[in-house]
Amino acid sequence: MRIAHRYLTFERNVNLLEILQTNQIKINVTEKTYNEDLKSYILEFFLYEDEPNFAFKQNLDQHFNLLHQVTTEFSPEDFDKAEWFWFTVAPLGYPQPEGKFFETTYAIDNICFKCEIGKRQKNPFRLKAEPKPGKNQFLGLHWVYDEMFVRDVAANILRHANVTGMRFSHPVVSKSHTPIESIQQLHVDTVLRTGLIPDGLTVEICNKPHNEEEKNNAESRGEVDSPKNYCGQLKYNFPQRGTLTFDKNIFEGQPDFVKPYEWFGSGGSASRPILVSKKVRNIILKEKFRGAFFAPVFLK
Ligand SMILES: [Zn+2]
């Protein structure tokens, strides 16, 4: 596993290019000409925390106006060694009705509306229309990071391989409530016992507005933002550096699809990410199903 710092700029800068070249930092440049007046330029390069002189190189770049992102790159060995994976899918569309999907989809008891901790699905997800997932067998929805939808081919192969911990249901068309036949929601009902090892993860506690905008909106609606409106519970931010680490014992005897006990997310969004066994990933890789993404989960 390597921690990568990705830098990006859309402006040509001779000084920067010279510094990068002198220090033998590999660059990717993409230039496109659309017409006389419309040209685009993208320069991208990566610095890795484990490379020699990382701090020195990072220092060189600080005088330039660069977009900066921290990401994690896993090695083939990280994937080979892992027994469990954090499974995500490509989002396609938004849950409906857009302004009220949360109240429409989830039970409203035992939930904090400020941070979403405690959410529990009560009704089928509603979509605008029959989705067009192209070649993807797996797909998701924007705003919903802990549910996935699957087409029949993949669902049947997982079932026939005796993959455990899955339950299926059909989403519906928002206006007509007609079931959508071409995809099924793959529900993961098993929640593990607590066992997250939160090394390096940042946490937030639900005790105040998440940002000024939310505060102003509440005030303009005449709401008194009392501390009583906040649940005081804790959630972990999804890691940008590294991955999720759990106590290995909590996975013993568990089905192939599970969710952790702990809640993740930031601001007004909380979810329990979907974790899958190596068996699930192997099937999906073998079948070359698209729309599925895996990050190794570390166990201690
Ligand atoms: Zn809360």
mmCIF file of C-alpha atoms and ligand atoms in Angstrom:
data_model
loop_
_atom_site.group_PDB
_atom_site.id
_atom_site.type_symbol
_atom_site.label_atom_id
_atom_site.label_comp_id
_atom_site.label_asym_id
_atom_site.label_seq_id
_atom_site.Cartn_x
_atom_site.Cartn_y
_atom_site.Cartn_z
ATOM 1 C CA MET A 1 0.000 0.000 0.000
ATOM 2 C CA ARG A 2 1.358 3.408 -0.955
ATOM 3 C CA ILE A 3 0.086 6.844 -0.060
ATOM 4 C CA ALA A 4 0.062 8.929 -3.216
ATOM 5 C CA HIS A 5 -0.188 12.702 -3.467
ATOM 6 C CA ARG A 6 -1.711 13.688 -6.775
ATOM 7 C CA TYR A 7 -1.094 17.191 -8.090
ATOM 8 C CA LEU A 8 -2.969 18.815 -10.924
ATOM 9 C CA THR A 9 -2.828 22.129 -12.733
ATOM 10 C CA PHE A 10 -4.598 23.542 -15.775
ATOM 11 C CA GLU A 11 -2.065 26.298 -16.414
ATOM 12 C CA ARG A 12 1.209 25.968 -18.241
ATOM 13 C CA ASN A 13 4.044 27.126 -16.024
ATOM 14 C CA VAL A 14 7.635 27.006 -17.300
ATOM 15 C CA ASN A 15 9.157 27.268 -13.814
ATOM 16 C CA LEU A 16 7.145 24.349 -12.549
ATOM 17 C CA LEU A 17 8.035 22.229 -15.570
ATOM 18 C CA GLU A 18 11.700 22.977 -15.057
ATOM 19 C CA ILE A 19 11.601 22.020 -11.376
ATOM 20 C CA LEU A 20 9.772 18.789 -12.136
ATOM 21 C CA GLN A 21 12.259 17.901 -14.829
ATOM 22 C CA THR A 22 15.327 18.720 -12.710
ATOM 23 C CA ASN A 23 14.004 16.487 -9.944
ATOM 24 C CA GLN A 24 13.044 13.708 -12.335
ATOM 25 C CA ILE A 25 9.389 13.800 -11.389
ATOM 26 C CA LYS A 26 7.340 12.039 -14.049
ATOM 27 C CA ILE A 27 4.517 14.119 -15.516
ATOM 28 C CA ASN A 28 1.381 13.371 -17.541
ATOM 29 C CA VAL A 29 0.343 16.187 -19.856
ATOM 30 C CA THR A 30 -2.940 16.179 -21.768
ATOM 31 C CA GLU A 31 -3.470 18.923 -24.317
ATOM 32 C CA LYS A 32 -6.497 19.290 -26.521
ATOM 33 C CA THR A 33 -7.343 21.853 -29.159
ATOM 34 C CA TYR A 34 -11.018 22.320 -29.853
ATOM 35 C CA ASN A 35 -10.645 25.416 -32.026
ATOM 36 C CA GLU A 36 -8.533 28.594 -32.212
ATOM 37 C CA ASP A 37 -9.866 29.944 -28.928
ATOM 38 C CA LEU A 38 -10.522 26.774 -27.021
ATOM 39 C CA LYS A 39 -7.555 24.770 -25.878
ATOM 40 C CA SER A 40 -7.193 22.714 -22.739
ATOM 41 C CA TYR A 41 -4.066 21.810 -20.809
ATOM 42 C CA ILE A 42 -3.791 19.406 -17.897
ATOM 43 C CA LEU A 43 -0.585 18.596 -16.094
ATOM 44 C CA GLU A 44 -0.634 15.815 -13.536
ATOM 45 C CA PHE A 45 2.065 14.265 -11.387
ATOM 46 C CA PHE A 46 2.301 12.045 -8.336
ATOM 47 C CA LEU A 47 4.563 12.049 -5.305
ATOM 48 C CA TYR A 48 4.668 9.012 -3.024
ATOM 49 C CA GLU A 49 5.292 9.277 0.688
ATOM 50 C CA ASP A 50 7.626 6.270 0.624
ATOM 51 C CA GLU A 51 9.905 7.620 -2.100
ATOM 52 C CA PRO A 52 13.277 9.126 -1.242
ATOM 53 C CA ASN A 53 13.219 12.896 -0.673
ATOM 54 C CA PHE A 54 9.416 13.025 -0.510
ATOM 55 C CA ALA A 55 9.418 16.008 1.880
ATOM 56 C CA PHE A 56 11.981 17.859 -0.232
ATOM 57 C CA LYS A 57 9.990 17.290 -3.433
ATOM 58 C CA GLN A 58 6.735 18.288 -1.804
ATOM 59 C CA ASN A 59 8.353 21.487 -0.634
ATOM 60 C CA LEU A 60 9.373 22.391 -4.190
ATOM 61 C CA ASP A 61 5.761 22.456 -5.309
ATOM 62 C CA GLN A 62 4.291 24.566 -2.575
ATOM 63 C CA HIS A 63 4.808 27.881 -4.391
ATOM 64 C CA PHE A 64 2.609 26.846 -7.266
ATOM 65 C CA ASN A 65 -1.136 26.874 -7.423
ATOM 66 C CA LEU A 66 -1.830 23.149 -7.653
ATOM 67 C CA LEU A 67 -4.846 21.030 -6.869
ATOM 68 C CA HIS A 68 -3.787 18.426 -4.326
ATOM 69 C CA GLN A 69 -5.395 15.093 -3.510
ATOM 70 C CA VAL A 70 -4.247 12.306 -1.224
ATOM 71 C CA THR A 71 -5.097 8.800 -2.353
ATOM 72 C CA THR A 72 -4.107 5.243 -1.562
ATOM 73 C CA GLU A 73 -2.694 2.816 -4.076
ATOM 74 C CA PHE A 74 -2.826 -0.873 -3.262
ATOM 75 C CA SER A 75 -0.276 -3.347 -4.575
ATOM 76 C CA PRO A 76 -1.207 -6.691 -6.166
ATOM 77 C CA GLU A 77 0.097 -8.309 -2.951
ATOM 78 C CA ASP A 78 -2.325 -6.228 -0.857
ATOM 79 C CA PHE A 79 -5.169 -7.673 -2.944
ATOM 80 C CA ASP A 80 -3.767 -11.221 -2.880
ATOM 81 C CA LYS A 81 -3.325 -11.241 0.881
ATOM 82 C CA ALA A 82 -6.708 -9.735 1.754
ATOM 83 C CA GLU A 83 -9.543 -11.977 2.959
ATOM 84 C CA TRP A 84 -12.147 -9.177 2.979
ATOM 85 C CA PHE A 85 -12.818 -6.203 0.733
ATOM 86 C CA TRP A 86 -14.673 -2.925 0.865
ATOM 87 C CA PHE A 87 -17.060 -3.177 -2.073
ATOM 88 C CA THR A 88 -18.328 -0.066 -3.872
ATOM 89 C CA VAL A 89 -20.276 0.391 -7.095
ATOM 90 C CA ALA A 90 -20.524 3.014 -9.828
ATOM 91 C CA PRO A 91 -23.390 5.453 -9.128
ATOM 92 C CA LEU A 92 -26.067 5.937 -11.784
ATOM 93 C CA GLY A 93 -28.767 8.501 -11.061
ATOM 94 C CA TYR A 94 -30.331 9.857 -7.894
ATOM 95 C CA PRO A 95 -32.842 8.298 -5.507
ATOM 96 C CA GLN A 96 -36.355 9.739 -5.844
ATOM 97 C CA PRO A 97 -38.221 11.838 -4.936
ATOM 98 C CA GLU A 98 -35.096 13.996 -4.853
ATOM 99 C CA GLY A 99 -36.124 16.356 -2.065
ATOM 100 C CA LYS A 100 -37.777 13.678 0.076
ATOM 101 C CA PHE A 101 -36.059 10.409 -0.726
ATOM 102 C CA PHE A 102 -34.710 9.999 2.782
ATOM 103 C CA GLU A 103 -38.071 10.137 4.583
ATOM 104 C CA THR A 104 -39.646 8.083 1.804
ATOM 105 C CA THR A 105 -37.071 5.295 1.908
ATOM 106 C CA TYR A 106 -36.053 4.982 5.558
ATOM 107 C CA ALA A 107 -37.931 4.381 8.804
ATOM 108 C CA ILE A 108 -38.097 7.556 10.850
ATOM 109 C CA ASP A 109 -37.810 5.994 14.301
ATOM 110 C CA ASN A 110 -34.442 5.647 16.035
ATOM 111 C CA ILE A 111 -32.741 7.874 13.532
ATOM 112 C CA CYS A 112 -30.911 11.163 13.887
ATOM 113 C CA PHE A 113 -31.954 13.445 11.026
ATOM 114 C CA LYS A 114 -28.908 15.622 11.570
ATOM 115 C CA CYS A 115 -26.320 12.916 10.894
ATOM 116 C CA GLU A 116 -28.358 9.945 9.538
ATOM 117 C CA ILE A 117 -26.962 7.526 12.124
ATOM 118 C CA GLY A 118 -29.494 4.779 12.745
ATOM 119 C CA LYS A 119 -31.070 4.815 9.283
ATOM 120 C CA ARG A 120 -32.981 1.638 8.384
ATOM 121 C CA GLN A 121 -34.566 1.008 5.004
ATOM 122 C CA LYS A 122 -38.332 0.620 5.154
ATOM 123 C CA ASN A 123 -39.497 1.038 1.545
ATOM 124 C CA PRO A 124 -38.066 0.147 -1.867
ATOM 125 C CA PHE A 125 -35.756 2.697 -3.443
ATOM 126 C CA ARG A 126 -37.534 4.772 -6.067
ATOM 127 C CA LEU A 127 -35.876 5.602 -9.370
ATOM 128 C CA LYS A 128 -36.951 8.055 -12.025
ATOM 129 C CA ALA A 129 -37.263 5.353 -14.690
ATOM 130 C CA GLU A 130 -35.849 2.032 -15.794
ATOM 131 C CA PRO A 131 -32.061 2.543 -15.494
ATOM 132 C CA LYS A 132 -29.685 2.163 -18.436
ATOM 133 C CA PRO A 133 -26.592 0.653 -16.892
ATOM 134 C CA GLY A 134 -24.810 -0.109 -20.181
ATOM 135 C CA LYS A 135 -22.401 -2.982 -19.621
ATOM 136 C CA ASN A 136 -22.361 -2.633 -15.844
ATOM 137 C CA GLN A 137 -23.709 -5.519 -13.794
ATOM 138 C CA PHE A 138 -23.420 -3.529 -10.560
ATOM 139 C CA LEU A 139 -24.657 -0.013 -9.985
ATOM 140 C CA GLY A 140 -25.502 2.373 -7.193
ATOM 141 C CA LEU A 141 -27.130 5.713 -6.528
ATOM 142 C CA HIS A 142 -25.587 9.059 -5.737
ATOM 143 C CA TRP A 143 -25.942 10.009 -2.018
ATOM 144 C CA VAL A 144 -26.352 6.340 -1.042
ATOM 145 C CA TYR A 145 -22.983 4.807 -0.255
ATOM 146 C CA ASP A 146 -24.106 1.594 1.389
ATOM 147 C CA GLU A 147 -26.582 0.007 -1.008
ATOM 148 C CA MET A 148 -26.122 -1.596 -4.387
ATOM 149 C CA PHE A 149 -28.174 -2.810 -7.297
ATOM 150 C CA VAL A 150 -27.385 -5.722 -9.528
ATOM 151 C CA ARG A 151 -28.603 -7.100 -12.822
ATOM 152 C CA ASP A 152 -30.026 -10.611 -13.113
ATOM 153 C CA VAL A 153 -26.938 -12.200 -14.678
ATOM 154 C CA ALA A 154 -24.718 -11.274 -11.745
ATOM 155 C CA ALA A 155 -27.432 -11.954 -9.153
ATOM 156 C CA ASN A 156 -27.966 -15.472 -10.514
ATOM 157 C CA ILE A 157 -24.275 -16.283 -10.637
ATOM 158 C CA LEU A 158 -23.799 -15.149 -7.031
ATOM 159 C CA ARG A 159 -26.820 -17.217 -5.970
ATOM 160 C CA HIS A 160 -25.635 -20.327 -7.807
ATOM 161 C CA ALA A 161 -22.197 -20.001 -6.233
ATOM 162 C CA ASN A 162 -23.946 -20.155 -2.821
ATOM 163 C CA VAL A 163 -22.757 -16.708 -1.828
ATOM 164 C CA THR A 164 -24.341 -15.893 1.543
ATOM 165 C CA GLY A 165 -25.620 -12.751 3.254
ATOM 166 C CA MET A 166 -27.643 -11.425 0.286
ATOM 167 C CA ARG A 167 -31.343 -10.661 -0.065
ATOM 168 C CA PHE A 168 -32.922 -9.221 -3.174
ATOM 169 C CA SER A 169 -35.851 -6.939 -3.924
ATOM 170 C CA HIS A 170 -36.892 -4.748 -6.815
ATOM 171 C CA PRO A 171 -36.752 -0.951 -6.727
ATOM 172 C CA VAL A 172 -39.773 0.892 -8.128
ATOM 173 C CA VAL A 173 -40.454 3.703 -10.573
ATOM 174 C CA SER A 174 -40.999 6.808 -8.483
ATOM 175 C CA LYS A 175 -44.264 8.092 -9.946
ATOM 176 C CA SER A 176 -46.059 4.861 -10.840
ATOM 177 C CA HIS A 177 -44.606 2.616 -8.083
ATOM 178 C CA THR A 178 -44.228 -0.071 -10.771
ATOM 179 C CA PRO A 179 -41.452 -2.538 -9.904
ATOM 180 C CA ILE A 180 -38.286 -2.132 -11.977
ATOM 181 C CA GLU A 181 -37.584 -5.595 -13.346
ATOM 182 C CA SER A 182 -34.154 -5.114 -14.912
ATOM 183 C CA ILE A 183 -32.252 -4.630 -11.651
ATOM 184 C CA GLN A 184 -32.556 -5.842 -8.077
ATOM 185 C CA GLN A 185 -31.366 -4.259 -4.882
ATOM 186 C CA LEU A 186 -28.846 -6.505 -3.155
ATOM 187 C CA HIS A 187 -29.603 -6.043 0.554
ATOM 188 C CA VAL A 188 -26.929 -6.747 3.153
ATOM 189 C CA ASP A 189 -28.685 -7.379 6.457
ATOM 190 C CA THR A 190 -25.810 -8.769 8.543
ATOM 191 C CA VAL A 191 -24.208 -6.160 10.794
ATOM 192 C CA LEU A 192 -21.001 -7.333 12.477
ATOM 193 C CA ARG A 193 -20.246 -6.737 16.108
ATOM 194 C CA THR A 194 -18.029 -3.771 16.897
ATOM 195 C CA GLY A 195 -14.422 -4.308 15.801
ATOM 196 C CA LEU A 196 -13.111 -1.354 13.835
ATOM 197 C CA ILE A 197 -9.478 -0.517 14.566
ATOM 198 C CA PRO A 198 -9.633 3.234 13.997
ATOM 199 C CA ASP A 199 -5.875 3.887 13.595
ATOM 200 C CA GLY A 200 -5.478 7.152 11.740
ATOM 201 C CA LEU A 201 -9.194 7.653 11.032
ATOM 202 C CA THR A 202 -10.697 11.032 11.788
ATOM 203 C CA VAL A 203 -13.997 11.148 13.647
ATOM 204 C CA GLU A 204 -16.814 13.608 13.990
ATOM 205 C CA ILE A 205 -19.444 13.912 16.650
ATOM 206 C CA CYS A 206 -22.997 14.981 15.928
ATOM 207 C CA ASN A 207 -23.332 18.050 18.136
ATOM 208 C CA LYS A 208 -23.455 21.129 15.879
ATOM 209 C CA PRO A 209 -24.405 22.250 12.347
ATOM 210 C CA HIS A 210 -22.058 20.814 9.761
ATOM 211 C CA ASN A 211 -21.523 24.116 8.010
ATOM 212 C CA GLU A 212 -22.609 27.747 7.910
ATOM 213 C CA GLU A 213 -25.095 27.106 5.117
ATOM 214 C CA GLU A 214 -26.994 24.585 7.201
ATOM 215 C CA LYS A 215 -26.981 26.939 10.164
ATOM 216 C CA ASN A 216 -28.315 29.831 8.088
ATOM 217 C CA ASN A 217 -30.993 27.658 6.485
ATOM 218 C CA ALA A 218 -32.206 26.484 9.880
ATOM 219 C CA GLU A 219 -32.307 30.058 11.171
ATOM 220 C CA SER A 220 -34.149 31.331 8.099
ATOM 221 C CA ARG A 221 -36.804 28.663 8.714
ATOM 222 C CA GLY A 222 -37.107 30.037 12.224
ATOM 223 C CA GLU A 223 -35.776 26.857 13.813
ATOM 224 C CA VAL A 224 -34.022 27.061 17.122
ATOM 225 C CA ASP A 225 -30.907 24.980 16.777
ATOM 226 C CA SER A 226 -30.863 23.467 20.223
ATOM 227 C CA PRO A 227 -28.138 20.959 21.170
ATOM 228 C CA LYS A 228 -31.065 18.596 21.864
ATOM 229 C CA ASN A 229 -31.517 18.262 18.096
ATOM 230 C CA TYR A 230 -28.155 16.529 17.866
ATOM 231 C CA CYS A 231 -27.612 12.923 18.905
ATOM 232 C CA GLY A 232 -24.020 13.171 20.136
ATOM 233 C CA GLN A 233 -23.065 9.958 18.342
ATOM 234 C CA LEU A 234 -19.771 9.469 16.579
ATOM 235 C CA LYS A 235 -18.962 8.519 13.014
ATOM 236 C CA TYR A 236 -15.711 7.934 11.209
ATOM 237 C CA ASN A 237 -14.706 9.775 8.050
ATOM 238 C CA PHE A 238 -13.958 7.422 5.173
ATOM 239 C CA PRO A 239 -10.182 7.092 4.946
ATOM 240 C CA GLN A 240 -8.303 8.952 2.215
ATOM 241 C CA ARG A 241 -5.040 7.508 3.460
ATOM 242 C CA GLY A 242 -4.933 3.776 3.938
ATOM 243 C CA THR A 243 -7.934 1.546 4.301
ATOM 244 C CA LEU A 244 -10.384 0.172 6.851
ATOM 245 C CA THR A 245 -8.850 -2.087 9.494
ATOM 246 C CA PHE A 246 -10.851 -4.484 11.666
ATOM 247 C CA ASP A 247 -10.317 -7.076 14.384
ATOM 248 C CA LYS A 248 -10.149 -10.342 12.432
ATOM 249 C CA ASN A 249 -12.266 -12.240 14.975
ATOM 250 C CA ILE A 250 -15.449 -10.366 14.086
ATOM 251 C CA PHE A 251 -15.522 -12.006 10.634
ATOM 252 C CA GLU A 252 -15.446 -15.581 11.949
ATOM 253 C CA GLY A 253 -18.447 -17.591 10.803
ATOM 254 C CA GLN A 254 -20.007 -14.611 9.029
ATOM 255 C CA PRO A 255 -21.688 -14.662 5.584
ATOM 256 C CA ASP A 256 -19.989 -13.333 2.436
ATOM 257 C CA PHE A 257 -21.763 -9.961 2.499
ATOM 258 C CA VAL A 258 -21.670 -7.962 5.764
ATOM 259 C CA LYS A 259 -21.683 -4.414 7.098
ATOM 260 C CA PRO A 260 -19.576 -3.150 10.003
ATOM 261 C CA TYR A 261 -21.176 -2.018 13.243
ATOM 262 C CA GLU A 262 -19.567 1.426 13.029
ATOM 263 C CA TRP A 263 -21.000 4.328 11.023
ATOM 264 C CA PHE A 264 -18.954 6.238 8.451
ATOM 265 C CA GLY A 265 -19.358 9.457 6.507
ATOM 266 C CA SER A 266 -19.275 13.160 7.117
ATOM 267 C CA GLY A 267 -21.691 16.025 7.603
ATOM 268 C CA GLY A 268 -25.296 14.985 7.127
ATOM 269 C CA SER A 269 -24.482 11.582 5.650
ATOM 270 C CA ALA A 270 -23.846 8.321 7.482
ATOM 271 C CA SER A 271 -23.506 4.817 6.140
ATOM 272 C CA ARG A 272 -22.234 1.372 6.903
ATOM 273 C CA PRO A 273 -20.042 0.339 3.960
ATOM 274 C CA ILE A 274 -20.520 -3.052 2.305
ATOM 275 C CA LEU A 275 -17.775 -5.584 3.018
ATOM 276 C CA VAL A 276 -17.407 -8.824 1.061
ATOM 277 C CA SER A 277 -15.353 -11.986 1.324
ATOM 278 C CA LYS A 278 -12.595 -12.927 -1.111
ATOM 279 C CA LYS A 279 -15.008 -15.448 -2.615
ATOM 280 C CA VAL A 280 -17.311 -12.655 -3.856
ATOM 281 C CA ARG A 281 -14.442 -10.668 -5.381
ATOM 282 C CA ASN A 282 -13.046 -13.780 -7.090
ATOM 283 C CA ILE A 283 -16.403 -14.546 -8.713
ATOM 284 C CA ILE A 284 -16.816 -10.964 -9.932
ATOM 285 C CA LEU A 285 -13.272 -10.862 -11.342
ATOM 286 C CA LYS A 286 -13.678 -14.246 -13.026
ATOM 287 C CA GLU A 287 -16.924 -13.186 -14.670
ATOM 288 C CA LYS A 288 -15.454 -9.765 -15.573
ATOM 289 C CA PHE A 289 -18.560 -8.020 -14.228
ATOM 290 C CA ARG A 290 -18.353 -4.267 -14.565
ATOM 291 C CA GLY A 291 -19.328 -1.528 -12.139
ATOM 292 C CA ALA A 292 -17.754 -3.198 -9.080
ATOM 293 C CA PHE A 293 -14.771 -1.775 -7.186
ATOM 294 C CA PHE A 294 -12.774 -3.302 -4.346
ATOM 295 C CA ALA A 295 -10.337 -2.005 -1.765
ATOM 296 C CA PRO A 296 -8.600 -4.489 0.511
ATOM 297 C CA VAL A 297 -9.665 -4.405 4.146
ATOM 298 C CA PHE A 298 -6.852 -5.044 6.628
ATOM 299 C CA LEU A 299 -7.352 -7.416 9.556
ATOM 300 C CA LYS A 300 -5.400 -7.490 12.800
HETATM 301 ZN ZN ZN B 1 -26.810 12.688 14.962
#
